[in-house]
Short mmCIF file of C-alpha atoms in Angstrom, two decimals:
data_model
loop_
_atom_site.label_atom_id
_atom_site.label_comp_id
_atom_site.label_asym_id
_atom_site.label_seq_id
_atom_site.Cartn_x
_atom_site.Cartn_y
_atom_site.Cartn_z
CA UNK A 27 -17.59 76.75 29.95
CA UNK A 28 -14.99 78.43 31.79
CA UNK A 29 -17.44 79.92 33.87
CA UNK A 30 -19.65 76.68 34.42
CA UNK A 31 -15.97 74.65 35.77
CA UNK A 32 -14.95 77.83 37.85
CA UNK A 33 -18.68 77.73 39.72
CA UNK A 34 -18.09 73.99 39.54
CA UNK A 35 -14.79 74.27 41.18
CA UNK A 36 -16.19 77.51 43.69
CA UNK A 37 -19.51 74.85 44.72
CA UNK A 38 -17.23 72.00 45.73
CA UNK A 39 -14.54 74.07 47.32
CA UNK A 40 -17.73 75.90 49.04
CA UNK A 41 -18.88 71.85 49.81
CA UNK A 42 -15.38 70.84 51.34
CA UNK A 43 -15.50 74.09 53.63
CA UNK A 44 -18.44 73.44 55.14
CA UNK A 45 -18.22 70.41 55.50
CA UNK A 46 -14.46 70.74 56.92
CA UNK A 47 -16.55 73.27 59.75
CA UNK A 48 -19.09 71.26 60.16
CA UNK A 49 -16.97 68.33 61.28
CA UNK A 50 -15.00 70.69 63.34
CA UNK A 51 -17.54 71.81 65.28
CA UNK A 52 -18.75 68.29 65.98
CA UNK A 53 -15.70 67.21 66.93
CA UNK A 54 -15.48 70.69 69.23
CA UNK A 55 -19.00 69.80 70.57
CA UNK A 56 -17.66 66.17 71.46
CA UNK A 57 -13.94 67.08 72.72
CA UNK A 58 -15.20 65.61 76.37
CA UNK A 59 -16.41 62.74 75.82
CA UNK A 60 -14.32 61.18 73.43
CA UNK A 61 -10.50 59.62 73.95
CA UNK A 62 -9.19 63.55 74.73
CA UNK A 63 -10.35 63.09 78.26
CA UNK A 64 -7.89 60.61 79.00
CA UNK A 65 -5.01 62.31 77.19
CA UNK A 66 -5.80 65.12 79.49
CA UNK A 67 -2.40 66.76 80.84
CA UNK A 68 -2.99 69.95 82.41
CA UNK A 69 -5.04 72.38 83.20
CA UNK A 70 -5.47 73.94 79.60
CA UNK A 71 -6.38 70.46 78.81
CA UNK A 72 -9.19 70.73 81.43
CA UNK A 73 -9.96 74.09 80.73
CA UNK A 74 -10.72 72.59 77.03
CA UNK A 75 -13.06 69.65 78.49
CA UNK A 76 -14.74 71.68 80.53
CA UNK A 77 -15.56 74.64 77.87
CA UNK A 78 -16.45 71.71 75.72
CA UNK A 79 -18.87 70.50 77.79
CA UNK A 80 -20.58 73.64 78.07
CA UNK A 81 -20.89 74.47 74.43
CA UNK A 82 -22.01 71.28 73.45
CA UNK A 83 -24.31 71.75 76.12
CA UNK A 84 -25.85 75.02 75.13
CA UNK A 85 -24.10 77.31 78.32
CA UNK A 86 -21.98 80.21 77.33
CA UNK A 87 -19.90 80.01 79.99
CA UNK A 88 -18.49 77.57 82.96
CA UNK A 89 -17.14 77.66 86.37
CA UNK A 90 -15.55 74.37 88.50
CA UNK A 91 -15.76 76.00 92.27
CA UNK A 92 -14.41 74.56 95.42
CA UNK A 93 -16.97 74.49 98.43
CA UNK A 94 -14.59 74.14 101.42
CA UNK A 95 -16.45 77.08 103.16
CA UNK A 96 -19.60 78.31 103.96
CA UNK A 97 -21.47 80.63 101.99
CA UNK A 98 -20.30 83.77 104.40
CA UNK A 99 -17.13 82.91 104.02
CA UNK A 100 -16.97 82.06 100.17
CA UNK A 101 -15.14 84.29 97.47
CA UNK A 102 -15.77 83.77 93.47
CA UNK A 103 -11.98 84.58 92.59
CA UNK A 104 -10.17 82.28 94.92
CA UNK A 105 -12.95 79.25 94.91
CA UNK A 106 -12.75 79.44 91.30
CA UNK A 107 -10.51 76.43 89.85
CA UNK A 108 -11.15 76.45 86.06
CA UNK A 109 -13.69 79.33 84.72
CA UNK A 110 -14.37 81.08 81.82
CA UNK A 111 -13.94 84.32 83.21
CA UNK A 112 -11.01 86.73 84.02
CA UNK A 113 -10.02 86.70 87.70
CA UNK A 114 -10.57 90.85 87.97
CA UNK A 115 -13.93 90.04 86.78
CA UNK A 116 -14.46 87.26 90.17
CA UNK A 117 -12.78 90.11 92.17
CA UNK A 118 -15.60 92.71 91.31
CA UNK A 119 -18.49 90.46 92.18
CA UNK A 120 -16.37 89.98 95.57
CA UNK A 121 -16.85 93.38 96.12
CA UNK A 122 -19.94 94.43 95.18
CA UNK A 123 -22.56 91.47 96.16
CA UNK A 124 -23.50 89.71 98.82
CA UNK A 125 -22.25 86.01 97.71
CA UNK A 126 -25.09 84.59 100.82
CA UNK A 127 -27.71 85.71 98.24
CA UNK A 128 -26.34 83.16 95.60
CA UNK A 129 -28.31 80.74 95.25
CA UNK A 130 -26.62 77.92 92.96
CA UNK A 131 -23.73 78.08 95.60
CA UNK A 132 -26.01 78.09 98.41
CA UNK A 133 -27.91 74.88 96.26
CA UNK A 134 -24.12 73.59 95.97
CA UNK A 135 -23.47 74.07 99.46
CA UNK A 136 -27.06 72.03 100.89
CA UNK A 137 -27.85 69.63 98.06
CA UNK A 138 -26.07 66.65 96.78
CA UNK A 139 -28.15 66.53 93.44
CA UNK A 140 -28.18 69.16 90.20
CA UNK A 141 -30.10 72.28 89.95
CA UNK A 142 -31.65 74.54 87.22
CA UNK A 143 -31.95 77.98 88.55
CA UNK A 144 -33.53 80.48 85.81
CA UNK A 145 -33.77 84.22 86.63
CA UNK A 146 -37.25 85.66 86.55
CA UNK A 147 -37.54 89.22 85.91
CA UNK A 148 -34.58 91.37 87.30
CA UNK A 149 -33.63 89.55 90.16
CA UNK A 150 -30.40 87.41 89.36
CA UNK A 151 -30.02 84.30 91.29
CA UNK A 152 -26.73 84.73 91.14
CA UNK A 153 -24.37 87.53 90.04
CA UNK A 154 -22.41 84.87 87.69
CA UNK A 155 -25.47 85.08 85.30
CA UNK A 156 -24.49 88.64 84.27
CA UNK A 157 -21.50 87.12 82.49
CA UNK A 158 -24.03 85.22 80.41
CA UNK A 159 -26.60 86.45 77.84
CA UNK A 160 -29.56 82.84 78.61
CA UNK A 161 -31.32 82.96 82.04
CA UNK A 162 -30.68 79.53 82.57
CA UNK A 163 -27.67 78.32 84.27
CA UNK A 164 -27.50 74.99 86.28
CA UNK A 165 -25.24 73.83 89.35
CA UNK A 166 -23.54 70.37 89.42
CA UNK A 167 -22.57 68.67 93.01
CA UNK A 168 -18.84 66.73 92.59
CA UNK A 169 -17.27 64.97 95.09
CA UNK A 170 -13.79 63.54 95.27
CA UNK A 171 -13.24 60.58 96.67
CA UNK A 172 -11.42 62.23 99.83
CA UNK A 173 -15.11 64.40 100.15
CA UNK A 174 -13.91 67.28 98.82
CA UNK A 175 -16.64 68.98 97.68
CA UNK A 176 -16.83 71.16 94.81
CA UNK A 177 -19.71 71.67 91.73
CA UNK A 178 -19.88 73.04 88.35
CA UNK A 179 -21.77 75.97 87.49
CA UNK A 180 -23.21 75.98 83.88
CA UNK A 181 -23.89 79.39 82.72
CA UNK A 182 -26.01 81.25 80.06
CA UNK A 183 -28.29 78.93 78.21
CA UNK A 184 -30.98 80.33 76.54
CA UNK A 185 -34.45 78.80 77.53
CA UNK A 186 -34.92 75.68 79.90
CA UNK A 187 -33.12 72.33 80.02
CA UNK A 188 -34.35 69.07 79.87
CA UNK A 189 -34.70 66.65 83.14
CA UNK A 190 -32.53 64.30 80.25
CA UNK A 191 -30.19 66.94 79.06
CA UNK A 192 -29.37 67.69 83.32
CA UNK A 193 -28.68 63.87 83.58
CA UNK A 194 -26.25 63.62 80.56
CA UNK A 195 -24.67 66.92 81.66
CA UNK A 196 -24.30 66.14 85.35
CA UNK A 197 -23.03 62.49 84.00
CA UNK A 198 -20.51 64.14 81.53
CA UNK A 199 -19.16 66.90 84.57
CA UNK A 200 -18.74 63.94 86.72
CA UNK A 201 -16.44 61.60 84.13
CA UNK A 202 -14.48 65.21 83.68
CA UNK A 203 -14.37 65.77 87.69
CA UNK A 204 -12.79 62.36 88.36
CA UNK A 205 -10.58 62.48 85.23
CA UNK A 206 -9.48 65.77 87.07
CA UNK A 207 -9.19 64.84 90.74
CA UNK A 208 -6.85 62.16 89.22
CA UNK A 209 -4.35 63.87 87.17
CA UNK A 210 -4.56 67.57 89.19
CA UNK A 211 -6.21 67.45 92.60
CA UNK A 212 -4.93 64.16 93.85
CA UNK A 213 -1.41 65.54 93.75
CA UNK A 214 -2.02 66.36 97.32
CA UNK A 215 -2.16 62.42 98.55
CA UNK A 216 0.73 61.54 96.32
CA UNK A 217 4.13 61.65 97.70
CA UNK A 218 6.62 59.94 95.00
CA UNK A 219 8.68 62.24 92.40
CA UNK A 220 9.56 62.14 88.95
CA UNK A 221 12.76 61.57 87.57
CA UNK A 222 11.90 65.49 86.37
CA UNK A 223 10.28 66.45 89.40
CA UNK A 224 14.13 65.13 91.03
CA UNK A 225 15.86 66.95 88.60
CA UNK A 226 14.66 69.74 89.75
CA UNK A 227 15.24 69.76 93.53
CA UNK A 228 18.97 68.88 92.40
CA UNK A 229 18.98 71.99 90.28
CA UNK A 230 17.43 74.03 93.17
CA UNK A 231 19.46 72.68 95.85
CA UNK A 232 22.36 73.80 93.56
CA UNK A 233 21.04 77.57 93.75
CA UNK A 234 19.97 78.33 90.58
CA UNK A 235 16.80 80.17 89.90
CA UNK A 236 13.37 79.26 88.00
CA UNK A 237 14.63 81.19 85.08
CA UNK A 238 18.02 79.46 85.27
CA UNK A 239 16.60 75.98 85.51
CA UNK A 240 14.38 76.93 82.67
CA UNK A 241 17.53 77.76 80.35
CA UNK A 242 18.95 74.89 81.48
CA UNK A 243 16.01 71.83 81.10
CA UNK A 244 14.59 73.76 77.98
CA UNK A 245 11.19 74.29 79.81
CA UNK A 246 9.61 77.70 80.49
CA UNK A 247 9.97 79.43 84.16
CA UNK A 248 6.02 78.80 83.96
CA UNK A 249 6.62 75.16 83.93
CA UNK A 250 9.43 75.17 86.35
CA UNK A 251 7.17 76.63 89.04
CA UNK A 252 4.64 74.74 88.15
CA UNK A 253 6.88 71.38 89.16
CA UNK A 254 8.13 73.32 92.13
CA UNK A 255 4.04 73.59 93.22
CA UNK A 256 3.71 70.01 92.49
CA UNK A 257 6.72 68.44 94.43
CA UNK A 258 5.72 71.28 97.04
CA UNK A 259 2.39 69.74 97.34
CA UNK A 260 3.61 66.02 97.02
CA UNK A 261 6.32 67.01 99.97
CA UNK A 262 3.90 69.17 101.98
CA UNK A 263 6.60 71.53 102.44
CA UNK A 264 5.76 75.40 102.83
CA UNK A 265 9.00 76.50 100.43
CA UNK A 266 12.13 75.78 98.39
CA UNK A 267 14.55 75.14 101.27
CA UNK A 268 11.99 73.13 103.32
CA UNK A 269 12.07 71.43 99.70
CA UNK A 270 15.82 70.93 99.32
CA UNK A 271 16.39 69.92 103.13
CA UNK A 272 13.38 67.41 103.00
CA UNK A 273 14.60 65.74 99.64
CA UNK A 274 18.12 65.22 101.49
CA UNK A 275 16.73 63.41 104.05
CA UNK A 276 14.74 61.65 102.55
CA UNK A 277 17.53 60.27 100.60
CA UNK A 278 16.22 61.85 97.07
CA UNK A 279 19.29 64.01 96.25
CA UNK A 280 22.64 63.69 97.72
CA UNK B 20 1.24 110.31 86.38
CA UNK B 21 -0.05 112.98 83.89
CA UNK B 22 -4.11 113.03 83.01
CA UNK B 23 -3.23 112.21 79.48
CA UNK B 24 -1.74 109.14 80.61
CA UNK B 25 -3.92 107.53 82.69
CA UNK B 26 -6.31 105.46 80.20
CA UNK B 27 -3.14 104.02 78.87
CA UNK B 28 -2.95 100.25 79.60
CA UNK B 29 -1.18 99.21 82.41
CA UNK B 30 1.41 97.07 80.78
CA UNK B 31 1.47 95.33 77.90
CA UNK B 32 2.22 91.40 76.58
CA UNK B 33 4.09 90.55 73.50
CA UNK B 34 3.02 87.82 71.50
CA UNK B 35 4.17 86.13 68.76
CA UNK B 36 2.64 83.78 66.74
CA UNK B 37 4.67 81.28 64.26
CA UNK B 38 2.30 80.08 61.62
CA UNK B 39 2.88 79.53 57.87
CA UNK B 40 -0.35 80.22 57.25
CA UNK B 41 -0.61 84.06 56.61
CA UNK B 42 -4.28 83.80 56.93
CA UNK B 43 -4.09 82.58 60.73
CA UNK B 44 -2.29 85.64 61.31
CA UNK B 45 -5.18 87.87 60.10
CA UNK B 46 -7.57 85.40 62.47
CA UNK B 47 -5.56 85.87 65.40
CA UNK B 48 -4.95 89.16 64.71
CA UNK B 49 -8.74 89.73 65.10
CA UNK B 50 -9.16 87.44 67.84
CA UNK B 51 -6.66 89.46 69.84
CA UNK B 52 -8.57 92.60 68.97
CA UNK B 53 -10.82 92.65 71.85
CA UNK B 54 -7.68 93.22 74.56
CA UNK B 55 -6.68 96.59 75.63
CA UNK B 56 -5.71 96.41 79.07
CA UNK B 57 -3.31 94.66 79.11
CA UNK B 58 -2.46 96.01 75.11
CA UNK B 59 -1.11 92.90 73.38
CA UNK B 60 1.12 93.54 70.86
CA UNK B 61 1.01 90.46 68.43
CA UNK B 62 4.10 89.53 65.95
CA UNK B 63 3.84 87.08 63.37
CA UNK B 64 6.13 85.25 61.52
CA UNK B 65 6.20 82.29 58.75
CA UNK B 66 9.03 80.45 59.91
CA UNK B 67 11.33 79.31 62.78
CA UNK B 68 14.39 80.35 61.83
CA UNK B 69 12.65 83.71 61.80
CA UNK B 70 11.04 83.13 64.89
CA UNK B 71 14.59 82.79 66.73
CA UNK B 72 16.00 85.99 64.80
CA UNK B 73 12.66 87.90 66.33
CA UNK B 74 13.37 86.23 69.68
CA UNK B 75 16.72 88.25 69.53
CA UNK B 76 15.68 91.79 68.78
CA UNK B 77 12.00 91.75 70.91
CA UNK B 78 10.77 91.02 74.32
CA UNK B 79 8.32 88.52 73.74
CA UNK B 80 5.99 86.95 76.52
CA UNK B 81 4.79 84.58 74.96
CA UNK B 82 4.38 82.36 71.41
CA UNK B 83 1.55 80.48 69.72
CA UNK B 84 3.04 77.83 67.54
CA UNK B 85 1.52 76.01 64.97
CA UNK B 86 2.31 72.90 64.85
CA UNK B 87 3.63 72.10 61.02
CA UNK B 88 5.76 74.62 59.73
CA UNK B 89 7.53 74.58 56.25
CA UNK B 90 9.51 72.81 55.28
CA UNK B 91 8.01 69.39 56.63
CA UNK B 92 8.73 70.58 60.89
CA UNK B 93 6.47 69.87 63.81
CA UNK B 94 6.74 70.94 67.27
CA UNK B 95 9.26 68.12 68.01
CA UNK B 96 11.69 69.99 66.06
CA UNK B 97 10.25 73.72 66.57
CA UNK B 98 9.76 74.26 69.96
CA UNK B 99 13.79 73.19 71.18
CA UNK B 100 14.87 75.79 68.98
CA UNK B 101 12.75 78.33 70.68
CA UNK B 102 14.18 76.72 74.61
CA UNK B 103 17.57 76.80 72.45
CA UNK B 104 17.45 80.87 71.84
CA UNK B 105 16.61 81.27 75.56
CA UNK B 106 13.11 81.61 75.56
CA UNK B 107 12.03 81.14 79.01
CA UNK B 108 8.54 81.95 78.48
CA UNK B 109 5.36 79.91 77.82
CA UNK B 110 4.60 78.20 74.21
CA UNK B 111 1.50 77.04 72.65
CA UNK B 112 1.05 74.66 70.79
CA UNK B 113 -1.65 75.06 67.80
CA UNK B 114 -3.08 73.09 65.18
CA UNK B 115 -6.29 72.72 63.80
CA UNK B 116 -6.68 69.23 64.98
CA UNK B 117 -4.93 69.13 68.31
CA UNK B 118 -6.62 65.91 69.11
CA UNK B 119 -4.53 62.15 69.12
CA UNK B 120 -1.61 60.58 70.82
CA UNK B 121 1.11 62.47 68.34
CA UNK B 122 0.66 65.80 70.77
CA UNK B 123 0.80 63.58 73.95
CA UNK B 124 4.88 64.36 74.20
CA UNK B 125 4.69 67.95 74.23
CA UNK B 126 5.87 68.76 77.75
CA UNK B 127 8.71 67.17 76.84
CA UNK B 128 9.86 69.22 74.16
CA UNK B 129 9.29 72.18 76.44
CA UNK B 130 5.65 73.03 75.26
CA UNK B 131 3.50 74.30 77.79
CA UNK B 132 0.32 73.94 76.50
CA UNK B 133 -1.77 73.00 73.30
CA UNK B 134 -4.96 74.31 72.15
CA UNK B 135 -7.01 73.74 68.21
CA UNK B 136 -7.09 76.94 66.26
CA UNK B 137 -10.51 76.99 66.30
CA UNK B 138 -10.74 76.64 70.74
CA UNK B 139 -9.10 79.86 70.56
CA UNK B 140 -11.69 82.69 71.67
CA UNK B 141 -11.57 85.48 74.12
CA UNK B 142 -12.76 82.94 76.94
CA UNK B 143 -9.83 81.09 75.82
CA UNK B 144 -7.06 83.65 75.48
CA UNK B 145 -8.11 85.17 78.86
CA UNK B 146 -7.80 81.79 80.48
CA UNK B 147 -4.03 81.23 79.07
CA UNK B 148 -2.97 85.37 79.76
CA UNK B 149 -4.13 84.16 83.60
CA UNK B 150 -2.59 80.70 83.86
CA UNK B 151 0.37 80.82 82.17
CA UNK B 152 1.71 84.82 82.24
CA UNK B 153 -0.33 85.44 85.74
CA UNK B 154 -2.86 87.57 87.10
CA UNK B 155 -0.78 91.38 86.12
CA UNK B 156 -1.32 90.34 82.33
CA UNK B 157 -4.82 88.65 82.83
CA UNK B 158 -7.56 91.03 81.66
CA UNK B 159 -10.97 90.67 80.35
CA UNK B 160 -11.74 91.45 76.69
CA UNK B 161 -13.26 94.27 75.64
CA UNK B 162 -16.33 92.75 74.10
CA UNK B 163 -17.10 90.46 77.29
CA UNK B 164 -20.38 91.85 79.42
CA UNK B 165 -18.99 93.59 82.17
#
């Protein structure tokens, strides 16, 4: 008896597990598309939509890549805006290939519409692909609305895709892209501050350091730079005394 | 340098993880596993109060910090006493359901990012290392091809 309740009790426990991984992967594999995209912050937050997208879509690995330069000109670690890779890793395939031989950039670079490229044999169509175990790996063309181009590169998918599953992808990579170019790239068009973002110049134009500014708002040095970038960008100033002496003329801070 | 010295990492990150949950420690324990260069030293503690008393006796770069702590704590509580002992570096927030409006403050409580126990993989980890401590702590796990 004792036996029959404790299997009892091990079965539903076993049930409740499964079932509590079960619905976490489903709500993994639908982290993108569902009301997370709009609660999007930062990065990390895009980092998380965009790895979504590519597990729920069957790619190992991810890459959103600005194309503000011709192929010759191109590097992997500083085109690279979110990625699934470590920047050393970018840095090595700067060295050792020729990124003119890569074809989804070159696609990225001459088409406006998404590609599946599949290596054949030993060839790679791109050195990306030896970051991911499939052969399949597909490139995604993203525009902002200031034509800034950039595109998606899908990575390691094991056998072929779908003409349907490339249409819901490229859909789902565009609803991320704009969600993006809203709350991170459009920074650069935007010139008012926020009552933080003020704070800050204040504290600056006061002399005190990240670190200090840190102890002082309760925020990380991490975060304080990252305002600094932002109001940096907003200003279109090239440092923290162009900042200061801007935001005093401007009227910002006395 | 000497010889014997050279496959020694670099430099090394201190992390330390505040869960109540002794059995995330094991996880993350093994999810850190893969790093060696930079080595990552991971601490782990069960509550906040101990988290601030580790704060004061180790270098730490950065913490993971689960969300609901005993007794009856979230991150609205948690992560000011962390800014309060002078932690300057980045925090995580964790839970496993990161999802709703509820985490929507955490900037404001000085959180710098939040991330579901189970998003956390070495694609993950090596994303936050670069965005958050920088490049000189990025690395790429041991397990990754290449």
């Amino acid at each position: 008896m004792l036996l029959t309740c404790t299997g009892n009790v091990v079965g539903w426990w076993w049930r409740i597990l499964l079932t509590e991984i079960v619905s976490e992967v489903e709500r993994n594999s639908t982290l993108h598309v569902g009301d997370e995209l709009h609660r999007a912050l930062n990065r990390m937050d895009f980092f998380r939509l965009f790895k979504s997208l590519a597990t729920a879509s069957k790619f190992s690995e991810f890459g959103l890549v600005e194309l503000s330069s011709e192929a010759e000109s191109f590097r992997y670690e500083s085109e690279m805006h979110l990625h699934s890779w470590a920047s050393m890793q970018l840095g090595e395939l700067d060295k050792r290939f020729d990124r003119t031989k890569d074809v989804p950039i070159s696609q990225l670079l001459t088409s406006a519409v998404p590609s599946v490229i599949t290596a054949v044999g030993d060839e790679l169509p791109s050195p990306l692909m030896l970051f991911g175990e499939g052969e399949t790996m597909v490139a995604i063309p993203l525009t902002t609305p200031m034509r800034r181009r950039y595109g998606l590169l899908l990575i390691g998918r094991s056998g072929g895709i779908s003409t349907e599953e490339l249409a819901q992808v490229s859909y789902e990579a565009a609803i991320i892209f704009q969600r993006y170019y809203e709350v991170i790239l459009s920074i650069d068009f935007q010139t008012n501050l926020s009552e933080r973002e003020i704070q800050l110049v204040l504290l600056t134009s006061e002399g005190n350091t990240s670190a200090e500014i840190a102890k002082k708002l309760k925020l990380s040095e991490h975060t304080v730079n990252s305002y600094t970038a932002t109001i940096l960008r907003k200003l279109k100033v090239v440092n923290r005394a162009h900042m200061v002496a801007v935001s005093i003329r401007a009227g910002l801070i006395n | 340098m000497s010889e014997a010295n050279s496959d020694k990492p670099t430099s090394m990150v201190t992390i330390l993880l505040v869960d109540d949950d002794q059995s995330e420690h094991l996880l993350f324990e093994r999810k850190l596993a893969g790093f060696s260069n930079p080595a990552i030293a991971l601490g782990c503690v069960e509550d906040i109060d101990t988290a601030v008393r580790f704060l004061e006796n180790e270098p730490v770069d950065m913490i993971f910090l689960d969300n609901r702590l005993t007794p009856r704590m979230d991150f609205r509580e948690t992560a000011p006493k962390l800014r309060d002992a002078g932690f300057t570096g980045p925090i995580g927030l964790i839970s496993s359901d990161i999802t709703g409006d509820y985490f929507q403050s955490f900037p404001d409580f000085g959180v710098d990012f939040r991330i579901g126990k189970d998003e956390i993989d070495a694609q993950a980890i090596t994303f936050i290392m670069s965005e958050f401590l920088g490049k000189r702590f990025e690395n790429s796990c041991d397990d990754d091809p290449n």
